[in-house]
PDB file of C-alpha atoms in Angstrom:
ATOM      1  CA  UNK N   1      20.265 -27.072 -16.094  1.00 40.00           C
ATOM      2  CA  UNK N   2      22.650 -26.666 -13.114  1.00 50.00           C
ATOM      3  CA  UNK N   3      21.691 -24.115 -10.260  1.00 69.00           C
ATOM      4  CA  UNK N   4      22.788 -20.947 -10.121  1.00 65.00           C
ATOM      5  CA  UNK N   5      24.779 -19.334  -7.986  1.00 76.00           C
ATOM      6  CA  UNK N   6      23.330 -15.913  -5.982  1.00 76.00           C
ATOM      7  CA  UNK N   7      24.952 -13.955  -8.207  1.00 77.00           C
ATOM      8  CA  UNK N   8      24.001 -15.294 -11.468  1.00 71.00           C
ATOM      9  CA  UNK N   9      20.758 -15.519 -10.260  1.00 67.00           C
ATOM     10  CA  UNK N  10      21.104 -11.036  -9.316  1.00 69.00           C
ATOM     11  CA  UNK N  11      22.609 -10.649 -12.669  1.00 70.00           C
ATOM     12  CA  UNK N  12      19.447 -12.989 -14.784  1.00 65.00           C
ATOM     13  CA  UNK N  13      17.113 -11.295 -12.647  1.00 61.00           C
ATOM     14  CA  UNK N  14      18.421  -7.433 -13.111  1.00 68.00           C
ATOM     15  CA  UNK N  15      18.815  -8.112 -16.993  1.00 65.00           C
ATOM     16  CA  UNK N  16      15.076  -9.651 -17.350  1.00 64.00           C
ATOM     17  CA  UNK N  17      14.472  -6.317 -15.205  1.00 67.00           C
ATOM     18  CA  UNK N  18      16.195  -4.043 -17.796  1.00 63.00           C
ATOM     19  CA  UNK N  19      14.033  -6.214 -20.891  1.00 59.00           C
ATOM     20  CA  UNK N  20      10.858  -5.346 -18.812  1.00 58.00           C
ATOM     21  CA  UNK N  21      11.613  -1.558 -18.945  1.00 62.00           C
ATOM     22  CA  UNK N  22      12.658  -2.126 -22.664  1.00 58.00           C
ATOM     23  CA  UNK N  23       9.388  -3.722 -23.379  1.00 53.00           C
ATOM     24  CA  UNK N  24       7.175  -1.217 -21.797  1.00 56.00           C
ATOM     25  CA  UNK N  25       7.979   1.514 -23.970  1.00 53.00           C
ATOM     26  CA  UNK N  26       7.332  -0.454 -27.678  1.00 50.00           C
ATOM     27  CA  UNK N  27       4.529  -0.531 -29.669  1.00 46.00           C
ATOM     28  CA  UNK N  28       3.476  -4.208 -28.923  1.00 47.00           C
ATOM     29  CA  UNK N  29       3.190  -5.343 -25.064  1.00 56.00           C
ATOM     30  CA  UNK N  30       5.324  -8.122 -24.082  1.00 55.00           C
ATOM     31  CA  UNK N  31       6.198 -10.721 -21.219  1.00 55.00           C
ATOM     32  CA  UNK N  32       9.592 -11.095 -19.158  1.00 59.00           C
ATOM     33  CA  UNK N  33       9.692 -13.841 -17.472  1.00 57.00           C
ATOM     34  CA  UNK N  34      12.469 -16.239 -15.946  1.00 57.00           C
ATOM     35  CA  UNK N  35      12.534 -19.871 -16.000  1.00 64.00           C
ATOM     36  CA  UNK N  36      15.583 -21.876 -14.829  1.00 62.00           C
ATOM     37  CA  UNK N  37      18.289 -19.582 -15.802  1.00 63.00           C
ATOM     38  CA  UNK N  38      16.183 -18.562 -19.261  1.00 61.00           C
ATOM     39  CA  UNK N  39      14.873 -15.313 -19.713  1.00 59.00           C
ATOM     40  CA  UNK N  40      11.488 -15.618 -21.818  1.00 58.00           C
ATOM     41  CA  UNK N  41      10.131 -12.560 -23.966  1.00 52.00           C
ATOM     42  CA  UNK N  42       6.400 -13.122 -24.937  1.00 57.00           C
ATOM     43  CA  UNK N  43       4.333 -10.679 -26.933  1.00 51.00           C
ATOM     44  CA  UNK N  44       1.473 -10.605 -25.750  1.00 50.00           C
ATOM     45  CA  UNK N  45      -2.007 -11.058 -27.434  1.00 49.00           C
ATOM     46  CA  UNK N  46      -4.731 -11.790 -25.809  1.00 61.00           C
ATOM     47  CA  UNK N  47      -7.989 -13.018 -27.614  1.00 69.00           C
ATOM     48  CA  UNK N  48     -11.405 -12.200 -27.291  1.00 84.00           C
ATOM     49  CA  UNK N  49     -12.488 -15.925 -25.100  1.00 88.00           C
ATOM     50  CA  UNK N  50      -9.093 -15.449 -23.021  1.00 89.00           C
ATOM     51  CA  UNK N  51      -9.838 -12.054 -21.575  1.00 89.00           C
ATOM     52  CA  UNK N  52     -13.303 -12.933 -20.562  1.00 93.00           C
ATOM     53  CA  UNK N  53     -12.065 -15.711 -18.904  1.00 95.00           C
ATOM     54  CA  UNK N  54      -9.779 -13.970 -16.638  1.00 95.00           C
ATOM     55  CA  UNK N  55     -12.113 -11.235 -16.252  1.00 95.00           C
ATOM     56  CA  UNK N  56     -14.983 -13.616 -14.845  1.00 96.00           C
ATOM     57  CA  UNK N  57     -12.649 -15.324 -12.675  1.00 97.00           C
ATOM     58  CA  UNK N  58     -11.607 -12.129 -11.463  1.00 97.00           C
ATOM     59  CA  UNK N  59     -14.862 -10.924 -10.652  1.00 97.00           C
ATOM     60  CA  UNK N  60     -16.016 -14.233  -8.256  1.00 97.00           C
ATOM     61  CA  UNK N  61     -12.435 -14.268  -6.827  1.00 98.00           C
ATOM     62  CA  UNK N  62     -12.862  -9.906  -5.803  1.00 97.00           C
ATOM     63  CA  UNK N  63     -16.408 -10.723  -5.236  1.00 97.00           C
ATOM     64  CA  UNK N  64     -16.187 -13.655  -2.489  1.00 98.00           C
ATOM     65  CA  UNK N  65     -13.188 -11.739  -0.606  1.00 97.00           C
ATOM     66  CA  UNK N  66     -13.487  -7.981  -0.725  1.00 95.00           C
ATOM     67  CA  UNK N  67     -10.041  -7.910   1.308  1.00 97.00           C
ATOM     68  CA  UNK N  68      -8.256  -9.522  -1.741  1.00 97.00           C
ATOM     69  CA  UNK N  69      -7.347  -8.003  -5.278  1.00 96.00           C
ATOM     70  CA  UNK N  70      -7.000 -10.261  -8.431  1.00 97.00           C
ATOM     71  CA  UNK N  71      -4.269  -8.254 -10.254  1.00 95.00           C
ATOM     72  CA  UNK N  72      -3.714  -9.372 -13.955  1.00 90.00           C
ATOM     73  CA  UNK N  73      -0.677  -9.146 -16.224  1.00 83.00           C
ATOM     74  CA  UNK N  74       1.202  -7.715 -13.577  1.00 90.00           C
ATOM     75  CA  UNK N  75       5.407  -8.654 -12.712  1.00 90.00           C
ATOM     76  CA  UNK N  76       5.842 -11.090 -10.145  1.00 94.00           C
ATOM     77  CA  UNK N  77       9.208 -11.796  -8.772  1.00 92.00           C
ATOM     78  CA  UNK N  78      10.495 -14.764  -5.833  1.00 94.00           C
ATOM     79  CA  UNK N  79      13.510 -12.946  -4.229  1.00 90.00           C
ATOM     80  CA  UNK N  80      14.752 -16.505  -2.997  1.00 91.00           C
ATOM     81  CA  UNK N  81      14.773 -18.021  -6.272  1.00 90.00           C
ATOM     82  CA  UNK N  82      15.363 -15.141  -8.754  1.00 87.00           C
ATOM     83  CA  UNK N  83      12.391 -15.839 -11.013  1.00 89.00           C
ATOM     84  CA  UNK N  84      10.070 -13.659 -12.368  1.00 89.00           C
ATOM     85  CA  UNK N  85       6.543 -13.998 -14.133  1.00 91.00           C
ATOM     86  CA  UNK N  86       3.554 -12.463 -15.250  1.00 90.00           C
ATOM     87  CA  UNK N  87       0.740 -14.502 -14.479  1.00 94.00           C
ATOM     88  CA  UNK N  88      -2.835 -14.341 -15.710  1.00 93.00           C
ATOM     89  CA  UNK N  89      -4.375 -13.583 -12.490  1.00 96.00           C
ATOM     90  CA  UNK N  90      -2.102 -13.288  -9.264  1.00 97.00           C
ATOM     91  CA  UNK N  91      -4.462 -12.729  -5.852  1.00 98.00           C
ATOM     92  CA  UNK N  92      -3.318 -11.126  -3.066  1.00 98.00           C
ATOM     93  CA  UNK N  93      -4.773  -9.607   0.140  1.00 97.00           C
ATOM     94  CA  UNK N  94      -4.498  -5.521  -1.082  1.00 95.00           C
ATOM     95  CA  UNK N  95      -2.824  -4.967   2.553  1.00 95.00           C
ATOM     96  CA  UNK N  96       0.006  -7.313   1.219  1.00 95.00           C
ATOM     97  CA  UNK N  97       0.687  -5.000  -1.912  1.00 92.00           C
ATOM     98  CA  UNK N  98       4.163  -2.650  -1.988  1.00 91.00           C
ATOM     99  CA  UNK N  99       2.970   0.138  -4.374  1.00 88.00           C
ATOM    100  CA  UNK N 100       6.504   1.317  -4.397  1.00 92.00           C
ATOM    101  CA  UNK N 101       7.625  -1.917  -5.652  1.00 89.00           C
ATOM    102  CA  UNK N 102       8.859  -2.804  -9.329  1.00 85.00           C
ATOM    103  CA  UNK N 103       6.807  -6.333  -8.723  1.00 90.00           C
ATOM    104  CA  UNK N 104       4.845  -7.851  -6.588  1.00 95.00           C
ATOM    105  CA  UNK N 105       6.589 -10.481  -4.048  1.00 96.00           C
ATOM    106  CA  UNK N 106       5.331 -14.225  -5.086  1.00 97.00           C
ATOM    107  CA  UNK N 107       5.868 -15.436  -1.415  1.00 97.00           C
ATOM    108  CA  UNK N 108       2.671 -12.697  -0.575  1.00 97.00           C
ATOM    109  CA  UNK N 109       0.604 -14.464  -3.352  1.00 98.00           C
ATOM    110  CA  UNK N 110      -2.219 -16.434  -2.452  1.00 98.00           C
ATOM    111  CA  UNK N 111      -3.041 -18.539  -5.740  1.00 98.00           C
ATOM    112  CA  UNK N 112      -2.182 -17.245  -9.305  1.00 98.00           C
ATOM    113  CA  UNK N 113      -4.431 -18.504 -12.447  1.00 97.00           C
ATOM    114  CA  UNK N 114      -3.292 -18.678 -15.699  1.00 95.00           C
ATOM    115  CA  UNK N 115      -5.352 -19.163 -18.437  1.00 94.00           C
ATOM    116  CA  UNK N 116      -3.999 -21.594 -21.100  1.00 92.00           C
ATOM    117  CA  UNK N 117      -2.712 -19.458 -24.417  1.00 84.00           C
ATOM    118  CA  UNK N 118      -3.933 -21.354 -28.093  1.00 76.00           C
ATOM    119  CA  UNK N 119      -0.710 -20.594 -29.181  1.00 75.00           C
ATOM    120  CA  UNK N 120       2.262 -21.185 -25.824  1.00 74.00           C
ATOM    121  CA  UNK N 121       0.374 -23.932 -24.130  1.00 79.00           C
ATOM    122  CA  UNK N 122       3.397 -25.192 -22.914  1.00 79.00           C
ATOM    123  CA  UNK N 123       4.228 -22.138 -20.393  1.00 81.00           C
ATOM    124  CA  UNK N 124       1.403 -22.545 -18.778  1.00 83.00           C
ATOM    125  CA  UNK N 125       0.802 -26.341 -18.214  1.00 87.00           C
ATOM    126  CA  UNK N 126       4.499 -27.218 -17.933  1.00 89.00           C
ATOM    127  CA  UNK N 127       6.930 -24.608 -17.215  1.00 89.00           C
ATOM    128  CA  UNK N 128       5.068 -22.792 -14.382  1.00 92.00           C
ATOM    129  CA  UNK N 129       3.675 -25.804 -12.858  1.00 94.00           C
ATOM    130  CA  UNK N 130       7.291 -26.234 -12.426  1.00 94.00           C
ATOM    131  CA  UNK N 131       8.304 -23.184 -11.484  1.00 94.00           C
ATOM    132  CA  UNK N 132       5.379 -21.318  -9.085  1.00 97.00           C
ATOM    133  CA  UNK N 133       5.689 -24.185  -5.972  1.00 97.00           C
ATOM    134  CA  UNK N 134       9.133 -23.204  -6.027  1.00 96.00           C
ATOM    135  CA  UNK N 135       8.080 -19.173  -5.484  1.00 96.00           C
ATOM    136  CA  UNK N 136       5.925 -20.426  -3.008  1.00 97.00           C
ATOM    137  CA  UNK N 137       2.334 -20.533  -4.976  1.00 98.00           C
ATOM    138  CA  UNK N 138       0.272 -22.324  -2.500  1.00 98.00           C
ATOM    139  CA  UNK N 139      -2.355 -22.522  -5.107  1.00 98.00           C
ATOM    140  CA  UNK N 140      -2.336 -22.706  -9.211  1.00 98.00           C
ATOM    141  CA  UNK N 141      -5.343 -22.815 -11.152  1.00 98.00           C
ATOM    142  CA  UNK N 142      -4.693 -24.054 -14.850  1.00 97.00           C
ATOM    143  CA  UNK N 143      -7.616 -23.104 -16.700  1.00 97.00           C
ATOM    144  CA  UNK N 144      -7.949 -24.831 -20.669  1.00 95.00           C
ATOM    145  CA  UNK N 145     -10.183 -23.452 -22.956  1.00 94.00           C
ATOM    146  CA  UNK N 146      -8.771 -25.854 -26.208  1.00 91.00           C
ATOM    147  CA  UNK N 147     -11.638 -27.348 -28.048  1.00 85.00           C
ATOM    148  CA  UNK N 148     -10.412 -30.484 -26.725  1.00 87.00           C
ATOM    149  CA  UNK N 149      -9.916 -29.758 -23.220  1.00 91.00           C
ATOM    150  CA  UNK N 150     -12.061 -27.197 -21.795  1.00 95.00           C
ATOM    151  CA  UNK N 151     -10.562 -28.078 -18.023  1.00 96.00           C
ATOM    152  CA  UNK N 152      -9.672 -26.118 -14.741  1.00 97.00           C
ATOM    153  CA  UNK N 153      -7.321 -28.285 -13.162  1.00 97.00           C
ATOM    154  CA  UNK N 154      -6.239 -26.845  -9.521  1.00 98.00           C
ATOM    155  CA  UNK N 155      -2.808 -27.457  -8.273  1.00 98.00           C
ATOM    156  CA  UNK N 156      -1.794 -27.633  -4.293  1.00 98.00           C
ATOM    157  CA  UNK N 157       0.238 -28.241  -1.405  1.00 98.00           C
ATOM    158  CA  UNK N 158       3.493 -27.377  -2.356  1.00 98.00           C
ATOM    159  CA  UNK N 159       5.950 -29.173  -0.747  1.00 97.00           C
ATOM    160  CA  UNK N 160       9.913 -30.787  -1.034  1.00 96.00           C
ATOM    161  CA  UNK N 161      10.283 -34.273  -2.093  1.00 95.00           C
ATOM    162  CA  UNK N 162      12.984 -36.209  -3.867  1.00 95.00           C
ATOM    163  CA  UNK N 163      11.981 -34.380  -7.000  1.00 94.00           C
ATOM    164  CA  UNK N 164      12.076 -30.750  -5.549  1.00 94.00           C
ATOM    165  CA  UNK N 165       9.264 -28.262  -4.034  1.00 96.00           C
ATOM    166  CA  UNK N 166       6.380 -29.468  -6.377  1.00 97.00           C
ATOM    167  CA  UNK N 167       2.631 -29.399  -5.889  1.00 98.00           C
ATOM    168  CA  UNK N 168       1.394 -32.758  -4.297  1.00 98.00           C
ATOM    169  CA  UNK N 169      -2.332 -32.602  -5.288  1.00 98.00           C
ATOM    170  CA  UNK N 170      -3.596 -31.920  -8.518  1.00 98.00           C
ATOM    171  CA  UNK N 171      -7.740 -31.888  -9.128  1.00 98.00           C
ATOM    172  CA  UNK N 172      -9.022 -31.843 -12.593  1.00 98.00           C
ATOM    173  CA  UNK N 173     -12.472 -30.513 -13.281  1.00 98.00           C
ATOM    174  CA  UNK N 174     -14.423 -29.344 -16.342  1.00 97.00           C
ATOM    175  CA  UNK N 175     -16.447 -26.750 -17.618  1.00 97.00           C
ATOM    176  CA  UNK N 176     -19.761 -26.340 -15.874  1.00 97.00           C
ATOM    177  CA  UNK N 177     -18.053 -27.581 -12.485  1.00 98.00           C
ATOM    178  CA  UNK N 178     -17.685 -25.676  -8.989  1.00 98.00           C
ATOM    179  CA  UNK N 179     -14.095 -25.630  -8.850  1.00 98.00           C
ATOM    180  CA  UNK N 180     -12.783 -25.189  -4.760  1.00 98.00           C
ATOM    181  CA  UNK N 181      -9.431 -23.521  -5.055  1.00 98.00           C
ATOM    182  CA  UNK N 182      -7.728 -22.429  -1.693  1.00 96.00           C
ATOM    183  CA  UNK N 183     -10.409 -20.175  -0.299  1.00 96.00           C
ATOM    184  CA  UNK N 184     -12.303 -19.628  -3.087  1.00 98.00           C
ATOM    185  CA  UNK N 185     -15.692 -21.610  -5.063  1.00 98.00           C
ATOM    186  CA  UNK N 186     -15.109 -21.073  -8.924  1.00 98.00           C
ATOM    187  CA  UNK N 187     -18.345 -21.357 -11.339  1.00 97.00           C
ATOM    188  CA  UNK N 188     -17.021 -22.164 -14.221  1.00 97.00           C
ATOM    189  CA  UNK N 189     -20.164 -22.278 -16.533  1.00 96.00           C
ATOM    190  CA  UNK N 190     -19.470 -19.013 -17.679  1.00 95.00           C
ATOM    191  CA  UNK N 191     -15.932 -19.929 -19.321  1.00 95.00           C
ATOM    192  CA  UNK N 192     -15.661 -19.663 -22.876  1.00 93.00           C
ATOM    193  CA  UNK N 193     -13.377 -22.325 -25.029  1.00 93.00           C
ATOM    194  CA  UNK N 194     -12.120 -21.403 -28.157  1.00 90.00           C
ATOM    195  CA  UNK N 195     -13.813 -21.317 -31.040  1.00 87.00           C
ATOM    196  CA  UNK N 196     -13.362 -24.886 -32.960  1.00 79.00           C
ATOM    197  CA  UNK N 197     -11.673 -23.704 -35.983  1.00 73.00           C
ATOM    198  CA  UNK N 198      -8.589 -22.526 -34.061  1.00 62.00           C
TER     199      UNK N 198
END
């Protein structure tokens, strides 16, 4: 897809603004997000094994830097490139957060982690892998709970190459490891996959 120009990019990024108002007042809850000049809308529903894994990630990531909140589900917008997601986990130091702000900045995040959905894999191992070096993620933590993956695979060192800004390294690990992502040790024994009829 060709680049946008800065005012396409104002006009995708105040309409995926107007869908996120939209979709906080229905019944269901849903995700705005931006990819490429796209605007994504997700419904969101969270199982049982997914929201204990970001919850226990949460709590080592809180619990190993006090000075640092893990916020989850929460808008996250680049103001360079005009996208906008809602990531899993996004950590940043508390001082960092506007709390007059419609989203938090992505160039003040410190490492998101998404936890891989059963049903939109794709999102989360492809399109924001793409997508978060470019808001300047210096850390993404891909966590897999399929039956026939059950990996954490941590991506870093963003940087511009012939093929755009895209992370350079990229660690896999599996379930039961002690994952090191940017300043942080992740156990990972607690993680739950998902059950092996899904």
């Amino acid at each position: 897809m060709a680049d946008l120009t800065p005012e396409q990019m104002r006009r995708l990024h105040d309409f995926a603004e107007q869908l996120a108002e939209l979709a906080e007042h229905q019944e269901d809850q849903w995700k705005v997000q931006t990819t490429d000049g796209q605007i994504f809308l997700t419904m969101m529903s969270p199982t049982a094994p997914h929201g204990l894994n970001v919850v226990r990630l949460r709590r080592q990531i809180e619990g190993q830097t006090p000075e640092v909140i893990a916020l989850n589900d929460t808008n996250m917008g680049d103001p360079e490139t005009g996208l906008t997601k809602v990531p899993d986990l996004m950590v940043i130091a508390e001082d960092d957060v506007d709390d007059t702000a419609k989203v938090v900045n992505s160039r003040d995040v410190l490492m998101v982690v998404e936890v891989v959905s059963r049903t939109n894999s794709l999102t989360d191992i492809r399109d924001k892998l793409h997508d978060y070096p470019r808001m300047g993620i210096p850390v993404y933590v891909v966590v897999d709970p399929r039956r026939d993956k059950k990996t954490v695979t941590v991506h870093s060192d963003p940087s511009q190459g012939p093929d755009g800004v895209r992370y350079r390294k990229e660690v896999p690990y599996a379930f039961g490891d002690t994952v090191p992502a940017g300043r942080w040790s992740l156990e990972t024994d607690s993680l739950k996959s998902y059950p092996a009829d899904w």
